[in-house]
Short mmCIF file of C-alpha atoms and ligand atoms in Angstrom, two decimals:
data_model
loop_
_atom_site.label_atom_id
_atom_site.label_comp_id
_atom_site.label_asym_id
_atom_site.label_seq_id
_atom_site.Cartn_x
_atom_site.Cartn_y
_atom_site.Cartn_z
CA UNK O 63 -16.80 19.77 83.37
CA UNK O 64 -13.81 21.82 82.37
CA UNK O 65 -10.82 20.24 80.67
CA UNK O 66 -7.70 18.88 82.30
CA UNK O 67 -4.72 19.83 80.14
CA UNK O 68 -1.42 18.00 80.54
CA UNK O 69 1.71 19.78 79.42
CA UNK O 70 5.36 18.83 79.90
CA UNK O 71 8.49 17.71 78.14
CA UNK O 72 8.64 14.59 75.94
CA UNK O 73 8.86 11.46 78.06
CA UNK O 74 7.30 12.88 81.21
CA UNK O 75 4.35 10.49 80.88
CA UNK O 76 1.61 12.76 79.47
CA UNK O 77 0.04 10.15 77.20
CA UNK O 78 -0.01 7.27 79.71
CA UNK O 79 -1.31 9.51 82.48
CA UNK O 80 -3.90 11.25 80.30
CA UNK O 81 -5.39 7.95 79.09
CA UNK O 82 -5.62 6.59 82.64
CA UNK O 83 -6.98 9.85 84.03
CA UNK O 84 -9.68 10.07 81.34
CA UNK O 85 -10.67 6.49 82.13
CA UNK O 86 -10.88 7.17 85.89
CA UNK O 87 -12.89 10.37 85.53
CA UNK O 88 -15.02 9.17 82.65
CA UNK O 89 -13.78 12.03 80.47
CA UNK O 90 -12.77 12.03 76.81
CA UNK O 91 -9.07 11.48 76.03
CA UNK O 92 -7.74 13.83 73.35
CA UNK O 93 -4.20 13.91 71.96
CA UNK O 94 -3.20 17.06 70.12
CA UNK O 95 -0.47 15.12 68.28
CA UNK O 96 -3.06 12.51 67.31
CA UNK O 97 -5.34 15.23 65.94
CA UNK O 98 -2.46 16.82 64.03
CA UNK O 99 -1.61 13.48 62.37
CA UNK O 100 -5.27 12.90 61.53
CA UNK O 101 -5.68 16.37 60.07
CA UNK O 102 -2.46 16.10 58.04
CA UNK O 103 -2.86 12.41 57.16
CA UNK O 104 0.85 11.87 57.90
CA UNK O 105 3.09 11.26 60.88
CA UNK O 106 4.76 13.95 62.97
CA UNK O 107 8.12 12.78 61.62
CA UNK O 108 6.88 13.31 58.05
CA UNK O 109 5.46 16.75 58.87
CA UNK O 110 8.80 17.84 60.37
CA UNK O 111 10.91 16.49 57.50
CA UNK O 112 8.71 17.58 54.61
CA UNK O 113 7.16 20.81 55.91
CA UNK O 114 9.40 21.90 58.80
CA UNK O 115 8.86 22.64 62.49
CA UNK O 116 7.26 26.05 61.83
CA UNK O 117 4.48 24.42 59.81
CA UNK O 118 3.99 21.78 62.53
CA UNK O 119 3.67 24.54 65.17
CA UNK O 120 1.00 26.33 63.09
CA UNK O 121 -1.08 23.15 62.81
CA UNK O 122 -0.51 22.49 66.53
CA UNK O 123 -1.82 25.97 67.44
CA UNK O 124 -4.92 25.51 65.25
CA UNK O 125 -5.64 22.13 66.88
CA UNK O 126 -5.21 23.54 70.40
CA UNK O 127 -7.55 26.43 69.60
CA UNK O 128 -10.17 23.93 68.37
CA UNK O 129 -9.97 21.50 71.31
CA UNK O 130 -10.08 24.35 73.82
CA UNK O 131 -13.63 25.13 72.64
CA UNK O 132 -14.90 21.79 73.93
CA UNK O 133 -15.33 20.54 77.50
CA UNK O 134 -15.01 17.30 79.43
CA UNK O 135 -11.67 16.29 77.96
CA UNK O 136 -8.29 15.24 79.27
CA UNK O 137 -5.98 16.88 76.74
CA UNK O 138 -2.57 15.31 76.08
CA UNK O 139 -0.45 18.03 74.44
CA UNK O 140 2.88 17.76 72.60
CA UNK O 141 5.95 18.79 74.61
CA UNK O 142 6.49 21.96 72.58
CA UNK O 143 2.89 23.17 72.67
CA UNK O 144 3.84 25.58 75.45
CA UNK O 145 6.25 27.70 73.44
CA UNK O 146 3.53 29.87 71.96
CA UNK O 147 1.78 32.14 74.45
CA UNK O 148 -1.50 31.91 72.52
CA UNK O 149 -1.53 28.12 73.05
CA UNK O 150 -1.11 28.47 76.82
CA UNK O 151 -3.85 31.11 76.87
CA UNK O 152 -6.27 28.75 75.10
CA UNK O 153 -5.34 25.88 77.42
CA UNK O 154 -5.84 28.01 80.54
CA UNK O 155 -9.16 29.35 79.34
CA UNK O 156 -10.42 25.80 78.84
CA UNK O 157 -9.51 24.26 82.20
CA UNK O 158 -6.78 23.34 84.63
CA UNK O 159 -3.23 23.07 83.24
CA UNK O 160 -0.95 20.51 84.87
CA UNK O 161 2.70 20.14 83.96
CA UNK O 162 4.35 16.73 84.26
CA UNK O 163 8.09 16.84 84.86
CA UNK O 164 11.03 14.43 85.11
CA UNK O 165 14.81 14.83 85.18
CA UNK O 166 17.05 14.54 82.08
CA UNK O 167 18.14 10.96 82.84
CA UNK O 168 14.60 9.72 83.30
CA UNK O 169 13.53 11.39 80.06
CA UNK O 170 16.51 9.90 78.21
CA UNK O 171 15.67 6.43 79.53
CA UNK O 172 12.01 6.73 78.64
CA UNK O 173 12.51 8.15 75.14
CA UNK O 174 15.60 6.34 73.82
CA UNK O 175 13.72 3.30 72.55
CA UNK O 176 11.40 5.32 70.30
CA UNK O 177 11.97 7.00 66.95
CA UNK O 178 8.74 8.94 66.47
CA UNK O 179 10.03 12.19 68.02
CA UNK O 180 11.87 14.19 65.33
CA UNK O 181 13.53 16.54 67.84
CA UNK O 182 15.25 13.63 69.57
CA UNK O 183 16.40 11.84 66.40
CA UNK O 184 19.75 13.63 66.64
CA UNK O 185 23.35 12.64 67.25
CA UNK O 186 23.37 13.74 70.88
CA UNK O 187 19.82 13.40 72.26
CA UNK O 188 21.02 13.83 75.86
CA UNK O 189 22.34 17.29 75.09
CA UNK O 190 19.24 18.16 73.09
CA UNK O 191 17.04 17.16 76.03
CA UNK O 192 19.11 19.26 78.44
CA UNK O 193 19.10 22.31 76.14
CA UNK O 194 15.42 22.14 75.30
CA UNK O 195 14.36 21.66 78.93
CA UNK O 196 16.38 24.73 79.94
CA UNK O 197 14.92 26.77 77.09
CA UNK O 198 11.36 25.73 77.82
CA UNK O 199 11.46 25.96 81.63
CA UNK O 200 9.82 29.43 81.74
CA UNK O 201 6.96 28.17 79.59
CA UNK O 202 6.31 25.03 81.64
CA UNK O 203 6.32 27.25 84.75
CA UNK O 204 3.07 28.80 83.53
CA UNK O 205 1.12 25.65 84.49
CA UNK O 206 -1.33 25.82 87.37
CA UNK O 207 0.47 22.86 89.01
CA UNK O 208 3.59 20.79 88.38
CA UNK O 209 4.10 17.14 89.29
CA UNK O 210 7.40 15.25 89.09
CA UNK O 211 6.58 11.81 87.67
CA UNK O 212 10.11 10.41 88.10
CA UNK O 213 9.57 8.51 91.32
CA UNK O 214 5.81 7.94 91.10
CA UNK O 215 3.69 5.16 89.62
CA UNK O 216 1.05 5.97 87.03
CA UNK O 217 -1.61 5.38 89.67
CA UNK O 218 0.06 7.78 92.11
CA UNK O 219 0.30 10.54 89.52
CA UNK O 220 -3.35 10.05 88.55
CA UNK O 221 -4.43 10.21 92.23
CA UNK O 222 -2.45 13.41 92.76
CA UNK O 223 -4.01 15.03 89.71
CA UNK O 224 -7.50 14.06 90.89
CA UNK O 225 -6.73 15.67 94.27
CA UNK O 226 -5.60 18.87 92.55
CA UNK O 227 -8.68 18.96 90.33
CA UNK O 228 -11.01 18.37 93.28
CA UNK O 229 -9.29 21.08 95.33
CA UNK O 230 -9.69 23.50 92.42
CA UNK O 231 -13.39 22.68 91.97
CA UNK O 232 -14.22 22.91 95.69
CA UNK O 233 -16.50 25.86 96.42
CA UNK O 234 -14.77 28.53 98.53
CA UNK O 235 -15.80 28.58 102.19
CA UNK O 236 -18.11 31.40 103.24
CA UNK O 237 -15.87 33.81 105.21
CA UNK O 238 -18.85 34.88 107.37
CA UNK O 239 -19.30 31.41 108.86
C1 S3P G 466 7.48 17.74 70.60
C2 S3P G 466 6.89 16.76 71.36
C3 S3P G 466 6.13 15.65 70.77
C4 S3P G 466 5.53 16.08 69.42
C5 S3P G 466 6.61 16.61 68.53
C6 S3P G 466 7.33 17.82 69.12
C7 S3P G 466 8.26 18.80 71.28
O1 S3P G 466 5.09 15.22 71.64
O2 S3P G 466 4.54 17.05 69.61
O3 S3P G 466 7.51 15.57 68.27
O4 S3P G 466 8.52 19.83 70.65
O5 S3P G 466 8.60 18.63 72.48
P1 S3P G 466 5.35 14.38 73.01
O6 S3P G 466 5.71 15.38 74.06
O7 S3P G 466 4.04 13.73 73.28
O8 S3P G 466 6.43 13.41 72.74
#
């Protein structure tokens, strides 16, 4: 079984959906941020403050390259994992890439109660969200499919992803018949 890779901006629901999806499909749940923290033995906040974003991105790329070699996983990636072409290439080679999306207000609502995202620990997180989404839009557009999670329940998103995966795995019909 190939991997199912979830990409998308912070607060679009990747972690919640990936855990539920892995459970439903009896696949392994893998978080690239979780692996980065394990490898570095420190939190993402600490990595950003002590070593900088560039260092974080290097570790992130190495982790993505490693997980892409294994199968049967639902991979929950960090929101910025898409900004390096090599990362997207590894993700695509390992399975189906699905982007979760939501509008700025939904993202603001979902992320404002947490402090573990260094990029949003700024004076004007709303503006930061808007700017980053605009900047990253061309990268998220490289996904095989995009789903807006704003008006859907976790269950509905999971069902839709399962439909997409099944449609992708369906053998093509014989044109001669
Ligand atoms: C980031 C998203 C975070 C985490 C890091 C950077 C980003 O992951 O990788 O804080 O650049 O968008 P989530 O999308 O799971 O919050």
